[in-house]
Amino acid sequence: MTGLCKGIADLGLDLCSMSSFVGTSAGSVVASNLLGPFSIVELYERQTVPELQPFEKAPAAGGIEALVTTMASAGESQVDRLHAIRALAMNAATISHEERLADIRARLGRSDDAWPDKPLKLTAVDMETLELIVFDSSSGVALPEAVAASCAVPGVWPPAQILGRSYIDGGVWRTAENAHLASTPGPVVILSPLGQVARMATRGSTGLDEDVQQLRRMGSRVVVIEADGEALKTATLGVLDPATRRPAAEAGRRQAETAIDAIAGVLGA
């Protein structure tokens, strides 16, 4: 996603200028960073230059595999799937919440925990109610805490502890994008790294497709940019392995050349 934003900027469009942002899971980091202290050039370098990459403690071994197995074996019921994912999150051996929060702060690179001036929504799932929660500047929650909650991948990272409640990754609720929160009569640009993967898994329409149709019915101009085949190949080491940062960013930057026309069309540029 960072590489794609850099490539789009190279071609004359600045996605940082969008009027509002929604971030889920890794998207919560990207959205927060786009509105943070670093330029898009600096953000790209923090992905591609080893000595500039923020340190991140290793995720729980086998966590992604356990999550995929859990989601596949839970059936089609969203309630059953969420219950199974919650059980995985509760029982996984991960680093502590405090350690994870420190790493998130390093990724954001901010001098304080304040939210950006532009509207930003970050999603997470409440582990008790299994409801989708949306954090924003009015939630009384520090930005790094909201990001930690949004990307608390079950089985991989610890549930985020915020004001006495526990939260896990917002991408497990229904879709990985939560695009329904982007309701606006104007342009909507959706970056979906795993959209192709979801489509192959379901062999047809996905929840994201349904959300896009609903947004369009409401008058939004929508474009969805999914990671292409070249970008997806960079995840062979594991989507959370720091070794994928540079090749994924470079692939995203190259993909901008094929995505620019669709994005420009939606933005009216």
PDB file of C-alpha atoms in Angstrom, residues 98-229:
ATOM      1  CA  GLU A  98       3.023  -3.378  26.039  1.00  0.00           C
ATOM      2  CA  GLU A  99       5.722  -4.697  23.699  1.00  0.00           C
ATOM      3  CA  ARG A 100       3.381  -4.554  20.737  1.00  0.00           C
ATOM      4  CA  LEU A 101       2.308  -1.004  21.578  1.00  0.00           C
ATOM      5  CA  ALA A 102       5.943   0.106  21.684  1.00  0.00           C
ATOM      6  CA  ASP A 103       6.485  -1.339  18.203  1.00  0.00           C
ATOM      7  CA  ILE A 104       3.370   0.417  16.906  1.00  0.00           C
ATOM      8  CA  ARG A 105       4.635   3.738  18.234  1.00  0.00           C
ATOM      9  CA  ALA A 106       7.915   3.148  16.403  1.00  0.00           C
ATOM     10  CA  ARG A 107       6.038   2.405  13.173  1.00  0.00           C
ATOM     11  CA  LEU A 108       4.056   5.631  13.479  1.00  0.00           C
ATOM     12  CA  GLY A 109       7.138   7.705  14.370  1.00  0.00           C
ATOM     13  CA  ARG A 110       5.118  10.437  16.062  1.00  0.00           C
ATOM     14  CA  SER A 111       6.333  12.625  18.895  1.00  0.00           C
ATOM     15  CA  ASP A 112       2.962  12.304  20.633  1.00  0.00           C
ATOM     16  CA  ASP A 113      -0.150  10.112  20.605  1.00  0.00           C
ATOM     17  CA  ALA A 114      -2.451  12.718  19.068  1.00  0.00           C
ATOM     18  CA  TRP A 115      -4.803  11.986  16.194  1.00  0.00           C
ATOM     19  CA  PRO A 116      -4.322  13.810  12.870  1.00  0.00           C
ATOM     20  CA  ASP A 117      -6.400  16.832  11.970  1.00  0.00           C
ATOM     21  CA  LYS A 118      -8.139  15.071   9.073  1.00  0.00           C
ATOM     22  CA  PRO A 119     -10.961  12.598   9.837  1.00  0.00           C
ATOM     23  CA  LEU A 120      -9.556   9.108  10.451  1.00  0.00           C
ATOM     24  CA  LYS A 121     -11.521   5.989  11.395  1.00  0.00           C
ATOM     25  CA  LEU A 122      -9.748   2.848  12.622  1.00  0.00           C
ATOM     26  CA  THR A 123     -11.579  -0.434  13.127  1.00  0.00           C
ATOM     27  CA  ALA A 124     -11.254  -3.250  15.657  1.00  0.00           C
ATOM     28  CA  VAL A 125     -13.422  -6.050  17.049  1.00  0.00           C
ATOM     29  CA  ASP A 126     -14.496  -6.008  20.700  1.00  0.00           C
ATOM     30  CA  MET A 127     -13.569  -9.445  22.055  1.00  0.00           C
ATOM     31  CA  GLU A 128     -16.487  -9.536  24.485  1.00  0.00           C
ATOM     32  CA  THR A 129     -19.322  -8.458  22.204  1.00  0.00           C
ATOM     33  CA  LEU A 130     -17.685  -9.431  18.865  1.00  0.00           C
ATOM     34  CA  GLU A 131     -18.960  -6.152  17.444  1.00  0.00           C
ATOM     35  CA  LEU A 132     -17.054  -3.925  15.051  1.00  0.00           C
ATOM     36  CA  ILE A 133     -15.754  -0.862  16.902  1.00  0.00           C
ATOM     37  CA  VAL A 134     -14.691   2.312  15.148  1.00  0.00           C
ATOM     38  CA  PHE A 135     -12.105   4.500  16.871  1.00  0.00           C
ATOM     39  CA  ASP A 136     -11.613   8.131  15.921  1.00  0.00           C
ATOM     40  CA  SER A 137     -10.357  11.346  17.480  1.00  0.00           C
ATOM     41  CA  SER A 138     -13.477  11.570  19.660  1.00  0.00           C
ATOM     42  CA  SER A 139     -13.102   8.086  21.183  1.00  0.00           C
ATOM     43  CA  GLY A 140     -10.817   9.125  24.033  1.00  0.00           C
ATOM     44  CA  VAL A 141      -8.228   6.578  22.867  1.00  0.00           C
ATOM     45  CA  ALA A 142      -4.641   7.420  21.906  1.00  0.00           C
ATOM     46  CA  LEU A 143      -3.846   6.884  18.231  1.00  0.00           C
ATOM     47  CA  PRO A 144      -1.190   4.150  18.814  1.00  0.00           C
ATOM     48  CA  GLU A 145      -3.654   2.207  20.978  1.00  0.00           C
ATOM     49  CA  ALA A 146      -6.303   2.339  18.247  1.00  0.00           C
ATOM     50  CA  VAL A 147      -3.758   1.207  15.639  1.00  0.00           C
ATOM     51  CA  ALA A 148      -2.598  -1.636  17.893  1.00  0.00           C
ATOM     52  CA  ALA A 149      -6.219  -2.769  18.263  1.00  0.00           C
ATOM     53  CA  SER A 150      -6.943  -2.545  14.547  1.00  0.00           C
ATOM     54  CA  CYS A 151      -3.955  -4.718  13.585  1.00  0.00           C
ATOM     55  CA  ALA A 152      -4.057  -7.176  16.504  1.00  0.00           C
ATOM     56  CA  VAL A 153      -4.096 -10.208  14.217  1.00  0.00           C
ATOM     57  CA  PRO A 154      -5.564 -13.107  16.244  1.00  0.00           C
ATOM     58  CA  GLY A 155      -3.011 -15.791  17.009  1.00  0.00           C
ATOM     59  CA  VAL A 156      -0.171 -13.531  15.842  1.00  0.00           C
ATOM     60  CA  TRP A 157      -0.230 -10.406  18.007  1.00  0.00           C
ATOM     61  CA  PRO A 158      -1.750  -9.906  21.470  1.00  0.00           C
ATOM     62  CA  PRO A 159      -5.264  -8.506  21.860  1.00  0.00           C
ATOM     63  CA  ALA A 160      -5.065  -4.768  22.525  1.00  0.00           C
ATOM     64  CA  GLN A 161      -6.026  -3.675  26.025  1.00  0.00           C
ATOM     65  CA  ILE A 162      -7.865  -0.345  26.013  1.00  0.00           C
ATOM     66  CA  LEU A 163      -9.856   1.128  28.899  1.00  0.00           C
ATOM     67  CA  GLY A 164     -10.498  -2.279  30.421  1.00  0.00           C
ATOM     68  CA  ARG A 165     -11.605  -3.977  27.201  1.00  0.00           C
ATOM     69  CA  SER A 166      -9.822  -6.275  24.746  1.00  0.00           C
ATOM     70  CA  TYR A 167      -9.775  -5.830  20.979  1.00  0.00           C
ATOM     71  CA  ILE A 168      -8.594  -7.791  17.948  1.00  0.00           C
ATOM     72  CA  ASP A 169      -7.999  -7.009  14.290  1.00  0.00           C
ATOM     73  CA  GLY A 170     -10.870  -5.189  12.578  1.00  0.00           C
ATOM     74  CA  GLY A 171     -10.301  -7.207   9.418  1.00  0.00           C
ATOM     75  CA  VAL A 172     -11.778 -10.398  10.884  1.00  0.00           C
ATOM     76  CA  TRP A 173     -15.232  -8.925  11.456  1.00  0.00           C
ATOM     77  CA  ARG A 174     -16.663  -9.238   7.941  1.00  0.00           C
ATOM     78  CA  THR A 175     -14.204  -7.970   5.354  1.00  0.00           C
ATOM     79  CA  ALA A 176     -10.557  -6.943   5.447  1.00  0.00           C
ATOM     80  CA  GLU A 177     -11.432  -3.420   4.277  1.00  0.00           C
ATOM     81  CA  ASN A 178     -14.612  -2.317   6.116  1.00  0.00           C
ATOM     82  CA  ALA A 179     -15.320  -0.152   3.087  1.00  0.00           C
ATOM     83  CA  HIS A 180     -18.891   0.464   4.236  1.00  0.00           C
ATOM     84  CA  LEU A 181     -17.467   3.113   6.577  1.00  0.00           C
ATOM     85  CA  ALA A 182     -16.324   5.203   3.606  1.00  0.00           C
ATOM     86  CA  SER A 183     -19.820   6.423   2.776  1.00  0.00           C
ATOM     87  CA  THR A 184     -19.528   9.717   0.930  1.00  0.00           C
ATOM     88  CA  PRO A 185     -21.085  11.211  -2.212  1.00  0.00           C
ATOM     89  CA  GLY A 186     -17.565  11.917  -3.440  1.00  0.00           C
ATOM     90  CA  PRO A 187     -14.670   9.715  -4.582  1.00  0.00           C
ATOM     91  CA  VAL A 188     -13.648   6.597  -2.642  1.00  0.00           C
ATOM     92  CA  VAL A 189     -10.289   4.922  -3.276  1.00  0.00           C
ATOM     93  CA  ILE A 190     -10.006   1.468  -1.683  1.00  0.00           C
ATOM     94  CA  LEU A 191      -6.607  -0.216  -1.384  1.00  0.00           C
ATOM     95  CA  SER A 192      -7.151  -3.942  -0.902  1.00  0.00           C
ATOM     96  CA  PRO A 193      -3.916  -5.955  -0.633  1.00  0.00           C
ATOM     97  CA  LEU A 194      -5.724  -9.258  -0.137  1.00  0.00           C
ATOM     98  CA  GLY A 195      -8.754  -8.671  -2.343  1.00  0.00           C
ATOM     99  CA  GLN A 196      -7.661 -11.211  -4.949  1.00  0.00           C
ATOM    100  CA  VAL A 197      -6.981 -13.773  -2.242  1.00  0.00           C
ATOM    101  CA  ALA A 198     -10.477 -13.321  -0.804  1.00  0.00           C
ATOM    102  CA  ARG A 199     -12.023 -13.618  -4.258  1.00  0.00           C
ATOM    103  CA  MET A 200     -10.186 -16.853  -4.970  1.00  0.00           C
ATOM    104  CA  ALA A 201     -11.170 -18.243  -1.577  1.00  0.00           C
ATOM    105  CA  THR A 202     -14.866 -17.506  -2.089  1.00  0.00           C
ATOM    106  CA  ARG A 203     -14.834 -18.301  -5.815  1.00  0.00           C
ATOM    107  CA  GLY A 204     -17.058 -15.348  -6.512  1.00  0.00           C
ATOM    108  CA  SER A 205     -18.419 -12.168  -5.001  1.00  0.00           C
ATOM    109  CA  THR A 206     -16.977 -11.004  -1.698  1.00  0.00           C
ATOM    110  CA  GLY A 207     -18.201  -8.764   1.076  1.00  0.00           C
ATOM    111  CA  LEU A 208     -16.052  -6.009  -0.390  1.00  0.00           C
ATOM    112  CA  ASP A 209     -17.928  -6.289  -3.692  1.00  0.00           C
ATOM    113  CA  GLU A 210     -21.213  -5.892  -1.831  1.00  0.00           C
ATOM    114  CA  ASP A 211     -19.912  -2.836   0.026  1.00  0.00           C
ATOM    115  CA  VAL A 212     -18.723  -1.248  -3.215  1.00  0.00           C
ATOM    116  CA  GLN A 213     -22.129  -1.778  -4.826  1.00  0.00           C
ATOM    117  CA  GLN A 214     -23.807  -0.159  -1.815  1.00  0.00           C
ATOM    118  CA  LEU A 215     -21.436   2.814  -1.907  1.00  0.00           C
ATOM    119  CA  ARG A 216     -22.189   3.316  -5.583  1.00  0.00           C
ATOM    120  CA  ARG A 217     -25.916   3.171  -4.929  1.00  0.00           C
ATOM    121  CA  MET A 218     -25.373   5.982  -2.418  1.00  0.00           C
ATOM    122  CA  GLY A 219     -23.692   8.089  -5.092  1.00  0.00           C
ATOM    123  CA  SER A 220     -20.031   7.428  -4.327  1.00  0.00           C
ATOM    124  CA  ARG A 221     -17.491   7.145  -7.121  1.00  0.00           C
ATOM    125  CA  VAL A 222     -15.480   4.074  -6.164  1.00  0.00           C
ATOM    126  CA  VAL A 223     -12.301   2.437  -7.377  1.00  0.00           C
ATOM    127  CA  VAL A 224     -10.774  -0.686  -5.822  1.00  0.00           C
ATOM    128  CA  ILE A 225      -7.078  -1.384  -6.284  1.00  0.00           C
ATOM    129  CA  GLU A 226      -6.131  -4.942  -5.354  1.00  0.00           C
ATOM    130  CA  ALA A 227      -2.559  -6.192  -5.127  1.00  0.00           C
ATOM    131  CA  ASP A 228      -1.615  -7.666  -8.487  1.00  0.00           C
ATOM    132  CA  GLY A 229       0.068 -11.017  -9.037  1.00  0.00           C
TER     133      GLY A 229
END
